[in-house]
Tab-separated table of C-alpha atoms in Angstrom:
chain	number	residue	atom	x	y	z
O	1	MET	CA	106.467	86.804	141.839
O	2	VAL	CA	104.699	83.494	141.195
O	3	SER	CA	102.148	83.934	143.955
O	4	ARG	CA	101.249	87.431	142.771
O	5	TRP	CA	100.376	85.878	139.412
O	6	VAL	CA	98.181	83.397	141.258
O	7	TRP	CA	96.120	86.000	143.011
O	8	THR	CA	95.890	88.548	140.196
O	9	THR	CA	95.193	86.166	137.324
O	10	LEU	CA	93.411	83.100	138.641
O	11	SER	CA	91.094	85.203	140.762
O	12	SER	CA	89.688	86.808	137.631
O	13	PHE	CA	89.965	83.722	135.375
O	14	LEU	CA	92.367	85.575	133.054
O	15	PRO	CA	95.940	84.469	132.304
O	16	ALA	CA	99.108	86.462	131.745
O	17	GLY	CA	99.959	90.074	132.564
O	18	SER	CA	96.842	91.711	131.187
O	19	ALA	CA	94.705	90.255	133.936
O	20	GLY	CA	97.070	91.499	136.620
O	21	LEU	CA	96.850	94.983	135.134
O	22	ILE	CA	93.067	94.831	135.008
O	23	ARG	CA	93.062	93.827	138.668
O	24	VAL	CA	95.316	96.753	139.554
O	25	ALA	CA	93.087	99.133	137.596
O	26	GLU	CA	90.025	97.902	139.465
O	27	TRP	CA	91.684	98.356	142.853
O	28	VAL	CA	93.036	101.805	142.036
O	29	ALA	CA	89.708	102.991	140.636
O	30	THR	CA	88.025	101.827	143.811
O	31	LEU	CA	90.660	103.547	145.910
O	32	GLN	CA	90.125	106.825	144.063
O	33	ALA	CA	86.406	106.620	144.669
O	34	GLN	CA	86.944	106.026	148.377
O	35	THR	CA	89.804	108.436	149.147
O	36	SER	CA	87.620	111.503	149.561
O	37	ARG	CA	85.283	109.641	151.909
O	38	GLN	CA	87.727	107.791	154.165
O	39	ALA	CA	87.812	110.524	156.798
O	40	ARG	CA	84.049	110.263	157.186
O	41	GLN	CA	83.673	106.573	156.328
O	42	ILE	CA	81.449	105.702	159.271
O	43	PRO	CA	78.549	108.147	159.622
O	44	ARG	CA	78.260	109.595	163.082
O	45	LYS	CA	74.692	108.412	163.308
O	46	GLY	CA	75.909	104.843	162.837
O	47	ARG	CA	78.327	104.991	165.765
O	48	PRO	CA	77.208	103.818	169.169
O	49	SER	CA	76.891	106.582	171.718
O	50	ASN	CA	79.119	106.611	174.770
O	51	LYS	CA	76.179	105.427	176.833
O	52	ALA	CA	75.528	102.544	174.468
O	53	ARG	CA	79.130	101.359	174.446
O	54	PRO	CA	79.924	98.486	176.805
O	55	GLN	CA	81.844	99.365	179.943
O	56	ALA	CA	85.494	98.378	180.012
O	57	ALA	CA	84.829	95.543	182.420
O	58	THR	CA	81.819	94.162	180.515
O	59	ALA	CA	82.530	90.808	178.903
O	60	ALA	CA	81.643	90.532	175.217
O	61	ARG	CA	80.635	87.117	173.993
O	62	LEU	CA	82.371	85.542	171.054
O	63	GLN	CA	81.227	82.447	169.233
O	64	LEU	CA	83.922	80.000	168.204
O	65	ARG	CA	82.251	77.076	166.531
O	66	SER	CA	83.719	73.754	165.595
O	67	SER	CA	81.850	70.588	164.673
O	68	GLY	CA	78.579	71.978	165.933
O	69	ARG	CA	79.971	72.852	169.366
O	70	GLN	CA	79.756	76.468	170.487
O	71	HIS	CA	82.489	77.905	172.665
O	72	CYS	CA	81.847	81.158	174.548
O	73	VAL	CA	84.839	83.340	175.275
O	74	ALA	CA	84.767	86.249	177.691
O	75	ALA	CA	86.476	89.011	175.712
O	76	MET	CA	87.280	91.950	177.925
O	77	ALA	CA	87.124	94.333	174.980
O	78	GLY	CA	88.826	97.575	175.801
O	79	SER	CA	89.736	96.501	179.326
O	80	ALA	CA	93.202	97.394	180.529
O	81	SER	CA	93.028	94.468	182.948
O	82	SER	CA	92.845	91.885	180.137
O	83	GLY	CA	96.627	91.785	179.869
O	84	ALA	CA	99.581	91.960	182.200
O	85	PRO	CA	102.127	94.787	182.074
O	86	ASP	CA	104.869	92.202	181.715
O	87	GLY	CA	102.847	89.922	179.419
O	88	PRO	CA	104.054	88.836	175.976
O	89	ARG	CA	104.005	91.350	173.139
O	90	ARG	CA	101.571	89.805	170.686
O	91	MET	CA	101.094	90.234	166.953
O	92	ILE	CA	97.833	89.213	165.347
O	93	LEU	CA	97.895	88.340	161.669
O	94	TRP	CA	94.366	89.186	160.576
O	95	PHE	CA	93.849	87.357	157.287
O	96	ARG	CA	91.087	88.616	154.995
O	97	ASN	CA	91.359	88.412	151.195
O	98	ASP	CA	94.992	87.288	151.326
O	99	LEU	CA	94.701	83.636	152.312
O	100	ARG	CA	98.247	82.594	151.429
O	101	LEU	CA	101.717	82.469	153.000
O	102	ARG	CA	103.927	83.005	149.966
O	103	ASP	CA	104.406	86.636	148.890
O	104	ASN	CA	102.216	87.929	151.710
O	105	VAL	CA	103.376	91.265	153.076
O	106	ILE	CA	101.820	90.898	156.534
O	107	VAL	CA	103.315	87.435	157.019
O	108	HIS	CA	106.720	88.735	155.962
O	109	GLN	CA	106.494	91.726	158.293
O	110	ALA	CA	105.509	89.500	161.204
O	111	LEU	CA	108.480	87.264	160.508
O	112	GLN	CA	110.848	90.244	160.487
O	113	LYS	CA	109.430	91.690	163.706
O	114	ILE	CA	109.828	88.341	165.477
O	115	LYS	CA	113.444	88.074	164.302
O	116	SER	CA	114.203	91.608	165.514
O	117	LYS	CA	112.525	90.764	168.866
O	118	GLU	CA	110.050	93.633	168.589
O	119	TYR	CA	107.312	91.134	169.439
O	120	ASP	CA	107.274	87.768	171.156
O	121	GLU	CA	104.499	85.784	169.501
O	122	VAL	CA	102.170	85.640	166.494
O	123	LEU	CA	98.520	84.605	166.392
O	124	PRO	CA	97.062	84.131	162.878
O	125	VAL	CA	93.316	84.825	162.814
O	126	TYR	CA	90.538	84.497	160.252
O	127	CYS	CA	86.938	85.581	160.895
O	128	TYR	CA	83.788	84.504	159.100
O	129	ASP	CA	82.156	87.897	159.504
O	130	PRO	CA	78.338	87.627	159.600
O	131	ARG	CA	78.069	91.003	157.859
O	132	PHE	CA	79.556	89.512	154.700
O	133	PHE	CA	77.109	86.603	154.770
O	134	ALA	CA	74.072	88.810	155.312
O	135	LEU	CA	71.374	89.567	152.764
O	136	SER	CA	71.878	92.638	150.628
O	137	PRO	CA	69.231	95.419	150.541
O	138	TRP	CA	67.838	93.617	147.485
O	139	GLY	CA	67.386	90.341	149.357
O	140	LEU	CA	70.342	88.526	147.778
O	141	SER	CA	72.979	86.684	149.773
O	142	LYS	CA	76.305	88.487	149.808
O	143	THR	CA	78.004	85.105	150.043
O	144	GLY	CA	76.440	82.250	148.108
O	145	ARG	CA	77.306	78.575	148.223
O	146	TYR	CA	79.957	78.711	145.482
O	147	ARG	CA	81.825	81.584	147.049
O	148	ALA	CA	81.489	80.066	150.509
O	149	SER	CA	82.785	76.717	149.258
O	150	PHE	CA	85.823	78.342	147.671
O	151	LEU	CA	86.400	80.395	150.816
O	152	THR	CA	86.266	77.420	153.181
O	153	GLU	CA	88.749	75.565	150.960
O	154	CYS	CA	91.106	78.562	151.113
O	155	VAL	CA	90.816	78.759	154.900
O	156	ALA	CA	91.404	75.012	155.286
O	157	ASP	CA	94.505	75.146	153.091
O	158	LEU	CA	95.938	78.128	154.976
O	159	SER	CA	95.278	76.429	158.300
O	160	ALA	CA	97.034	73.248	157.147
O	161	GLN	CA	100.060	75.187	155.898
O	162	LEU	CA	100.394	77.120	159.155
O	163	GLN	CA	100.128	73.925	161.190
O	164	SER	CA	102.914	72.377	159.116
O	165	LEU	CA	105.158	75.250	160.255
O	166	GLY	CA	104.362	74.755	163.921
O	167	SER	CA	101.842	77.588	163.920
O	168	GLY	CA	98.071	77.516	163.482
O	169	LEU	CA	95.011	79.513	162.476
O	170	LEU	CA	92.347	80.724	164.885
O	171	VAL	CA	89.153	80.514	162.827
O	172	ALA	CA	86.161	82.226	164.387
O	173	VAL	CA	82.579	82.860	163.389
O	174	GLY	CA	82.042	86.410	164.521
O	175	GLN	CA	82.849	90.056	163.949
O	176	PRO	CA	86.601	90.778	163.761
O	177	GLU	CA	86.442	93.612	166.286
O	178	THR	CA	85.109	91.176	168.897
O	179	VAL	CA	87.362	88.279	167.942
O	180	ILE	CA	90.561	90.330	167.823
O	181	ALA	CA	89.832	92.077	171.114
O	182	ALA	CA	89.377	88.664	172.731
O	183	ALA	CA	92.577	87.387	171.114
O	184	LEU	CA	94.567	90.085	172.943
O	185	GLU	CA	93.583	88.691	176.329
O	186	GLY	CA	96.661	87.718	178.302
O	187	ALA	CA	98.999	89.872	176.210
O	188	ALA	CA	100.983	92.896	177.322
O	189	THR	CA	99.132	96.143	177.973
O	190	GLY	CA	99.701	99.599	176.567
O	191	PRO	CA	98.715	101.482	173.398
O	192	ALA	CA	101.658	100.104	171.402
O	193	ALA	CA	102.192	96.849	173.276
O	194	ASN	CA	100.497	94.683	170.649
O	195	LEU	CA	100.070	94.861	166.904
O	196	VAL	CA	97.364	93.785	164.459
O	197	LEU	CA	98.657	93.383	160.905
O	198	THR	CA	96.223	93.151	158.014
O	199	GLN	CA	96.022	93.725	154.281
O	200	GLU	CA	94.792	97.158	153.265
O	201	GLU	CA	91.296	97.218	151.816
O	202	VAL	CA	89.665	100.152	150.023
O	203	THR	CA	85.909	99.627	149.882
O	204	SER	CA	83.371	101.014	152.324
O	205	GLU	CA	82.294	97.915	154.236
O	206	GLU	CA	85.875	96.763	154.820
O	207	LEU	CA	86.927	100.257	155.918
O	208	ALA	CA	84.052	100.325	158.389
O	209	VAL	CA	85.329	97.065	159.895
O	210	ASP	CA	88.847	98.544	160.094
O	211	ALA	CA	87.468	101.452	162.098
O	212	ALA	CA	85.580	99.100	164.413
O	213	VAL	CA	88.706	97.031	165.082
O	214	THR	CA	90.721	100.194	165.790
O	215	ARG	CA	88.143	101.258	168.380
O	216	ALA	CA	87.968	97.791	169.947
O	217	ILE	CA	91.718	97.531	170.582
O	218	LYS	CA	92.296	101.157	171.567
O	219	GLY	CA	94.714	101.351	174.464
O	220	ARG	CA	95.819	97.746	173.959
O	221	GLY	CA	97.397	97.750	170.514
O	222	ARG	CA	97.332	99.306	167.085
O	223	LEU	CA	96.073	98.278	163.669
O	224	VAL	CA	98.546	98.521	160.781
O	225	ARG	CA	97.347	97.986	157.208
O	226	GLN	CA	99.698	97.035	154.378
O	227	TRP	CA	99.081	97.111	150.640
O	228	GLY	CA	99.241	93.686	149.047
O	229	PRO	CA	96.347	92.746	146.715
O	230	SER	CA	97.780	93.750	143.325
O	231	LEU	CA	100.583	92.723	140.991
O	232	TYR	CA	102.011	96.261	140.953
O	233	HIS	CA	102.265	98.114	144.243
O	234	ILE	CA	99.950	101.095	144.336
O	235	ASP	CA	102.809	103.409	145.377
O	236	ASP	CA	104.708	102.504	142.192
O	237	LEU	CA	101.989	103.518	139.727
O	238	PRO	CA	103.076	106.522	137.602
O	239	PHE	CA	99.914	108.572	137.965
O	240	GLY	CA	100.749	111.075	140.666
O	241	GLU	CA	99.586	111.332	144.242
O	242	GLY	CA	96.336	109.485	144.796
O	243	CYS	CA	96.513	108.288	141.167
O	244	ARG	CA	94.885	111.575	140.169
O	245	ASN	CA	96.310	111.317	136.625
O	246	MET	CA	95.240	107.746	135.973
O	247	PRO	CA	93.708	107.263	132.503
O	248	ASN	CA	90.054	106.340	132.224
O	249	VAL	CA	90.784	103.795	129.474
O	250	PHE	CA	92.673	100.553	130.055
O	251	THR	CA	95.051	100.569	127.063
O	252	PRO	CA	96.896	103.814	127.944
O	253	PHE	CA	96.940	102.661	131.553
O	254	ARG	CA	98.576	99.391	130.566
O	255	ASP	CA	101.070	101.020	128.188
O	256	LYS	CA	102.315	103.459	130.797
O	257	VAL	CA	102.484	100.893	133.581
O	258	GLU	CA	104.365	98.348	131.463
O	259	LYS	CA	106.944	100.962	130.448
O	260	GLN	CA	107.451	102.700	133.787
O	261	CYS	CA	106.732	100.146	136.517
O	262	GLU	CA	108.381	97.007	137.764
O	263	VAL	CA	106.869	94.246	139.858
O	264	ARG	CA	108.441	94.259	143.289
O	265	PRO	CA	110.344	91.144	144.406
O	266	GLU	CA	108.092	88.637	146.093
O	267	PHE	CA	108.258	87.932	149.797
O	268	PRO	CA	109.425	84.416	150.705
O	269	ALA	CA	107.169	82.042	152.564
O	270	PRO	CA	107.939	81.557	156.263
O	271	ALA	CA	109.832	78.541	157.521
O	272	ALA	CA	109.059	76.242	160.429
O	273	GLY	CA	109.306	78.107	163.716
O	274	ASP	CA	109.160	81.592	162.186
O	275	LEU	CA	105.704	82.352	163.605
O	276	PRO	CA	105.674	81.258	167.270
O	277	LEU	CA	102.182	80.892	168.684
O	278	PRO	CA	101.097	82.499	171.972
O	279	THR	CA	101.674	80.433	175.082
O	280	SER	CA	99.101	82.201	177.266
O	281	LEU	CA	95.811	81.985	175.374
O	282	PRO	CA	92.580	81.409	177.304
O	283	ALA	CA	91.468	77.775	177.260
O	284	GLU	CA	88.535	78.473	174.943
O	285	LEU	CA	90.712	80.212	172.375
O	286	GLN	CA	93.356	77.506	172.603
O	287	SER	CA	90.666	74.887	172.004
O	288	ALA	CA	89.402	76.729	168.934
O	289	LEU	CA	92.954	77.153	167.632
O	290	SER	CA	93.707	73.447	167.805
O	291	GLY	CA	90.213	72.100	167.118
O	292	PRO	CA	88.292	71.389	163.903
O	293	LEU	CA	87.371	74.178	161.512
O	294	PRO	CA	83.765	75.437	161.461
O	295	ALA	CA	81.435	73.151	159.554
O	296	TRP	CA	79.221	74.311	156.683
O	297	GLN	CA	76.160	74.708	158.901
O	298	ASP	CA	78.193	76.739	161.394
O	299	LEU	CA	78.928	79.520	158.917
O	300	PRO	CA	76.976	82.718	159.677
O	301	TRP	CA	74.183	82.185	157.175
O	302	PRO	CA	71.135	84.443	157.500
O	303	ALA	CA	68.278	82.706	159.306
O	304	GLY	CA	66.446	80.444	156.885
O	305	HIS	CA	68.996	80.920	154.082
O	306	THR	CA	71.521	78.121	154.601
O	307	PRO	CA	72.230	76.771	151.095
O	308	GLU	CA	73.051	73.212	150.172
O	309	GLN	CA	76.785	72.626	150.302
O	310	HIS	CA	78.476	72.831	146.910
O	311	GLN	CA	79.907	69.617	145.473
O	312	HIS	CA	82.503	69.711	142.702
O	313	ASN	CA	81.279	68.327	139.374
O	314	THR	CA	83.616	65.569	138.257
O	315	LYS	CA	82.660	66.250	134.618
O	316	ALA	CA	83.723	69.901	134.728
O	317	ALA	CA	86.635	70.928	132.500
O	318	LEU	CA	88.250	72.733	135.424
O	319	GLN	CA	87.920	71.773	139.061
O	320	PHE	CA	88.234	75.278	140.443
O	321	LYS	CA	89.230	74.661	144.051
O	322	GLY	CA	90.278	77.190	146.640
O	323	GLY	CA	93.587	77.536	148.416
O	324	GLU	CA	97.155	78.560	147.683
O	325	THR	CA	98.214	74.966	147.073
O	326	GLU	CA	95.610	74.447	144.343
O	327	ALA	CA	96.347	77.864	142.817
O	328	LEU	CA	100.047	77.102	142.479
O	329	LYS	CA	99.244	73.752	140.890
O	330	ARG	CA	97.014	75.444	138.342
O	331	LEU	CA	99.665	78.035	137.612
O	332	GLN	CA	102.314	75.370	137.126
O	333	TYR	CA	100.061	73.580	134.651
O	334	TYR	CA	98.966	76.661	132.702
O	335	LEU	CA	102.309	78.415	132.403
O	336	TRP	CA	104.810	75.577	132.153
O	337	ASP	CA	103.411	72.035	131.945
O	338	SER	CA	100.967	72.774	129.105
O	339	ASP	CA	102.474	76.064	127.842
O	340	LEU	CA	98.919	77.247	127.181
O	341	ILE	CA	99.925	80.822	127.838
O	342	SER	CA	101.782	80.863	124.519
O	343	LYS	CA	98.412	80.400	122.785
O	344	TYR	CA	96.578	83.002	124.842
O	345	PHE	CA	95.748	85.339	121.943
O	346	GLU	CA	94.332	82.436	119.907
O	347	ILE	CA	92.232	80.816	122.642
O	348	ARG	CA	91.182	83.716	124.881
């Protein structure tokens, strides 16, 4: 359960259980707001027409940047010829807002599916999606330098951890639907031959990306989303189907959850060899998998809006760095080494 505390408390700068409950409340409230719109999440007018869609044999270009070098990968998106009938059954771990190995549901599921021989190999992927670096309708950057700095630290830490297990992380600058379609090249063919595992998201932009990925891999694999962002699992909340009976005020929400819910056991981190990498990746993808991570200037900043890279202030009371390793260190200090949590009500 330690890692759930990391991602539900440190992410909101609040210690102890109350922060985890606040985080759950935020996610559930968002889910309620989106449930009625999921079936029509992407307006028909925003979908490309059949004529505008690329033909199955048309190669889509994918940018994989490392140290200023740009690699172009021919991604036969939607092409049945991009894999062999007897090719390896591939799982793609599409990391998003869950940049950790410990207590990660998609990592655990991948591990179990490899052990049961349902699939042959696992390719972890992270995408710097240009849409989440774009300017908002009000002219503000969706991702500023502080958020980007924290994010790159998280990605670097995850990549290092995966490499220590004999795996790796394919980090791409590009839209996930293009990257993931390219990452299926060389794998087995068929609607259920390959699997993309990702954490379930609930807000509109993320759901739109989910739909785009589903379309891009149609006929070659399926996208499976798993709940994992909150301390309490959404299915365990005592508020009826779709959380229709959830209180509007936090205190009654907290009281009922604390009395009627239990935190599920955490998933263990994988061990060395648990996530075997593909052996048949195209040369460009293999180079990106084993090469340097994208540099600051390679992130998908809007034209003319590349900010100065953030530098940590050595005089700051807290060096808030990204990554699971740093989060666990902070948790160890706050909960046990300093016992500051015992003074929470006095110092909050």
